[in-house]
PDB file of C-alpha atoms in Angstrom:
ATOM      1  CA  MET A  29      70.681 -32.527 -56.020  1.00 48.00           C
ATOM      2  CA  GLY A  30      67.051 -33.667 -55.757  1.00 51.00           C
ATOM      3  CA  SER A  31      65.048 -34.065 -52.620  1.00 49.00           C
ATOM      4  CA  LEU A  32      64.644 -37.595 -51.291  1.00 83.00           C
ATOM      5  CA  ARG A  33      61.636 -36.661 -49.176  1.00 91.00           C
ATOM      6  CA  LYS A  34      58.134 -36.918 -50.579  1.00 94.00           C
ATOM      7  CA  CYS A  35      55.070 -34.773 -49.977  1.00 95.00           C
ATOM      8  CA  SER A  36      53.306 -35.563 -46.683  1.00 95.00           C
ATOM      9  CA  ARG A  37      49.863 -35.486 -48.278  1.00 94.00           C
ATOM     10  CA  THR A  38      48.234 -38.892 -48.617  1.00 93.00           C
ATOM     11  CA  ALA A  39      48.788 -40.587 -52.003  1.00 94.00           C
ATOM     12  CA  CYS A  40      51.037 -37.776 -53.260  1.00 95.00           C
ATOM     13  CA  THR A  41      54.367 -39.048 -54.597  1.00 94.00           C
ATOM     14  CA  ARG A  42      55.820 -35.714 -55.743  1.00 95.00           C
ATOM     15  CA  PRO A  43      59.061 -34.473 -54.128  1.00 94.00           C
ATOM     16  CA  ALA A  44      58.744 -32.113 -51.172  1.00 94.00           C
ATOM     17  CA  VAL A  45      59.878 -28.508 -51.711  1.00 92.00           C
ATOM     18  CA  THR A  46      58.511 -26.708 -48.620  1.00 93.00           C
ATOM     19  CA  THR A  47      57.949 -27.427 -44.926  1.00 95.00           C
ATOM     20  CA  LEU A  48      54.738 -26.504 -43.131  1.00 96.00           C
ATOM     21  CA  THR A  49      54.770 -25.805 -39.399  1.00 95.00           C
ATOM     22  CA  TYR A  50      51.830 -24.816 -37.200  1.00 94.00           C
ATOM     23  CA  VAL A  51      52.133 -22.351 -34.315  1.00 93.00           C
ATOM     24  CA  TYR A  52      48.936 -23.154 -32.462  1.00 92.00           C
ATOM     25  CA  ALA A  53      49.393 -20.476 -29.788  1.00 92.00           C
ATOM     26  CA  ASP A  54      49.373 -17.754 -32.473  1.00 93.00           C
ATOM     27  CA  SER A  55      46.886 -19.438 -34.850  1.00 95.00           C
ATOM     28  CA  THR A  56      49.537 -19.297 -37.557  1.00 95.00           C
ATOM     29  CA  ALA A  57      50.759 -21.661 -40.254  1.00 96.00           C
ATOM     30  CA  VAL A  58      54.326 -21.072 -41.438  1.00 96.00           C
ATOM     31  CA  LEU A  59      55.244 -22.329 -44.901  1.00 95.00           C
ATOM     32  CA  GLY A  60      58.960 -22.056 -45.601  1.00 93.00           C
ATOM     33  CA  PRO A  61      61.834 -23.678 -47.447  1.00 91.00           C
ATOM     34  CA  LEU A  62      62.299 -27.412 -47.065  1.00 90.00           C
ATOM     35  CA  ALA A  63      63.802 -28.137 -43.649  1.00 89.00           C
ATOM     36  CA  THR A  64      67.235 -29.749 -43.585  1.00 86.00           C
ATOM     37  CA  TYR A  65      65.804 -32.857 -41.914  1.00 86.00           C
ATOM     38  CA  ALA A  66      62.318 -34.272 -41.394  1.00 86.00           C
ATOM     39  CA  GLU A  67      60.748 -33.364 -38.063  1.00 87.00           C
ATOM     40  CA  PRO A  68      57.805 -35.275 -36.594  1.00 88.00           C
ATOM     41  CA  HIS A  69      55.501 -32.256 -36.120  1.00 91.00           C
ATOM     42  CA  CYS A  70      56.143 -30.624 -39.499  1.00 94.00           C
ATOM     43  CA  TYR A  71      54.747 -31.467 -42.894  1.00 96.00           C
ATOM     44  CA  ASP A  72      56.783 -31.526 -46.101  1.00 96.00           C
ATOM     45  CA  LEU A  73      54.722 -30.424 -49.101  1.00 95.00           C
ATOM     46  CA  CYS A  74      55.204 -30.514 -52.863  1.00 95.00           C
ATOM     47  CA  SER A  75      54.895 -27.296 -54.876  1.00 93.00           C
ATOM     48  CA  GLU A  76      51.249 -27.978 -55.853  1.00 95.00           C
ATOM     49  CA  HIS A  77      50.059 -28.642 -52.291  1.00 96.00           C
ATOM     50  CA  SER A  78      52.022 -25.709 -50.880  1.00 94.00           C
ATOM     51  CA  GLU A  79      50.387 -23.335 -53.401  1.00 94.00           C
ATOM     52  CA  ARG A  80      46.876 -24.644 -52.592  1.00 94.00           C
ATOM     53  CA  LEU A  81      47.347 -24.535 -48.808  1.00 94.00           C
ATOM     54  CA  THR A  82      44.351 -23.245 -46.866  1.00 93.00           C
ATOM     55  CA  VAL A  83      44.035 -22.730 -43.112  1.00 94.00           C
ATOM     56  CA  PRO A  84      41.068 -22.488 -40.741  1.00 93.00           C
ATOM     57  CA  ARG A  85      39.133 -19.218 -40.548  1.00 95.00           C
ATOM     58  CA  GLY A  86      40.919 -16.748 -38.276  1.00 96.00           C
ATOM     59  CA  TRP A  87      44.348 -18.264 -38.889  1.00 96.00           C
ATOM     60  CA  GLU A  88      47.195 -16.513 -40.661  1.00 96.00           C
ATOM     61  CA  VAL A  89      49.575 -18.024 -43.225  1.00 95.00           C
ATOM     62  CA  ILE A  90      53.163 -16.807 -43.311  1.00 94.00           C
ATOM     63  CA  ARG A  91      54.990 -17.781 -46.508  1.00 94.00           C
ATOM     64  CA  LEU A  92      58.766 -17.510 -46.266  1.00 91.00           C
ATOM     65  CA  ALA A  93      60.468 -17.354 -49.651  1.00 82.00           C
ATOM     66  CA  PRO A  94      64.023 -18.710 -49.693  1.00 69.00           C
ATOM     67  CA  ASP A  95      66.833 -16.383 -50.708  1.00 66.00           C
ATOM     68  CA  PRO A  96      68.389 -17.990 -53.831  1.00 67.00           C
ATOM     69  CA  GLU A  97      71.851 -16.680 -52.906  1.00 67.00           C
ATOM     70  CA  ALA A  98      71.661 -18.309 -49.459  1.00 63.00           C
ATOM     71  CA  LEU A  99      70.986 -21.728 -51.000  1.00 61.00           C
ATOM     72  CA  ARG A 100      74.254 -21.843 -52.955  1.00 69.00           C
ATOM     73  CA  PRO A 101      77.486 -22.776 -51.194  1.00 66.00           C
ATOM     74  CA  SER A 102      79.675 -19.791 -50.403  1.00 71.00           C
ATOM     75  CA  ALA A 103      83.430 -19.585 -50.977  1.00 75.00           C
ATOM     76  CA  ASP A 104      83.942 -20.090 -47.230  1.00 79.00           C
ATOM     77  CA  ASP A 105      81.907 -23.312 -47.315  1.00 76.00           C
ATOM     78  CA  LEU A 106      83.927 -24.679 -50.234  1.00 78.00           C
ATOM     79  CA  GLU A 107      87.232 -23.742 -48.627  1.00 85.00           C
ATOM     80  CA  ALA A 108      86.237 -25.378 -45.327  1.00 83.00           C
ATOM     81  CA  LEU A 109      85.237 -28.546 -47.190  1.00 83.00           C
ATOM     82  CA  ALA A 110      88.535 -28.621 -49.105  1.00 84.00           C
ATOM     83  CA  ASN A 111      90.511 -28.146 -45.867  1.00 84.00           C
ATOM     84  CA  ALA A 112      88.594 -30.974 -44.185  1.00 84.00           C
ATOM     85  CA  VAL A 113      89.322 -33.321 -47.097  1.00 84.00           C
ATOM     86  CA  ARG A 114      93.025 -32.412 -47.023  1.00 83.00           C
ATOM     87  CA  GLU A 115      93.171 -33.003 -43.257  1.00 82.00           C
ATOM     88  CA  ALA A 116      91.464 -36.399 -43.548  1.00 78.00           C
ATOM     89  CA  ALA A 117      93.824 -37.499 -46.334  1.00 76.00           C
ATOM     90  CA  ARG A 118      96.982 -36.460 -44.478  1.00 75.00           C
ATOM     91  CA  PRO A 119      98.851 -39.496 -43.097  1.00 68.00           C
ATOM     92  CA  GLN A 120      98.905 -39.512 -39.326  1.00 61.00           C
ATOM     93  CA  GLU A 121     102.323 -39.992 -37.783  1.00 60.00           C
ATOM     94  CA  GLY A 122     102.706 -41.188 -34.232  1.00 51.00           C
ATOM     95  CA  THR A 123      99.208 -42.342 -33.458  1.00 50.00           C
ATOM     96  CA  SER A 124      98.098 -43.357 -29.986  1.00 57.00           C
ATOM     97  CA  GLU A 125     100.423 -45.375 -27.738  1.00 61.00           C
ATOM     98  CA  GLY A 126     103.504 -44.750 -29.867  1.00 64.00           C
ATOM     99  CA  MET A 127     102.258 -46.708 -32.879  1.00 67.00           C
ATOM    100  CA  THR A 128     102.975 -45.425 -36.374  1.00 73.00           C
ATOM    101  CA  GLU A 129     100.512 -45.638 -39.219  1.00 73.00           C
ATOM    102  CA  VAL A 130     102.122 -47.424 -42.171  1.00 77.00           C
ATOM    103  CA  GLY A 131      99.126 -47.973 -44.421  1.00 79.00           C
ATOM    104  CA  ARG A 132      95.467 -47.354 -44.928  1.00 78.00           C
ATOM    105  CA  ARG A 133      92.706 -49.182 -46.778  1.00 76.00           C
ATOM    106  CA  GLY A 134      89.365 -47.412 -46.677  1.00 76.00           C
ATOM    107  CA  HIS A 135      88.515 -46.735 -43.059  1.00 74.00           C
ATOM    108  CA  LEU A 136      91.026 -49.335 -41.785  1.00 76.00           C
ATOM    109  CA  ARG A 137      94.558 -48.385 -40.716  1.00 75.00           C
ATOM    110  CA  VAL A 138      97.697 -50.534 -40.513  1.00 77.00           C
ATOM    111  CA  LEU A 139      99.705 -49.621 -37.406  1.00 76.00           C
ATOM    112  CA  ARG A 140     103.256 -50.661 -36.589  1.00 76.00           C
ATOM    113  CA  ASN A 141     104.246 -51.102 -32.973  1.00 73.00           C
ATOM    114  CA  PRO A 142     107.819 -49.790 -32.504  1.00 72.00           C
ATOM    115  CA  ASP A 143     108.464 -52.400 -29.776  1.00 71.00           C
ATOM    116  CA  MET A 144     108.042 -55.345 -32.166  1.00 66.00           C
TER     117      MET A 144
END
């Protein structure tokens, strides 16, 4: 699955692969794996810009390499996903206020009122 986010550098259209964060109190720049969502005070960089990163004199750069095994879904993740799909597909009997679900179309449900 490709990244939808682009490099934060001006005029760069390459896909982002790393996230850069500054820790001003420690004079440190942290370059790590692409964050799960874009944050306003972080910069997403493509591979070329992350390799050429320079910081001001006296600053330190910490480069965090992602663990390839941690990026792949584990068996527990896949089992949890399968269980969630099964639970969502299971017809719900006796929904709120005594109504019974008799059909479903997409996100819409057809409910039958036992009083009618």
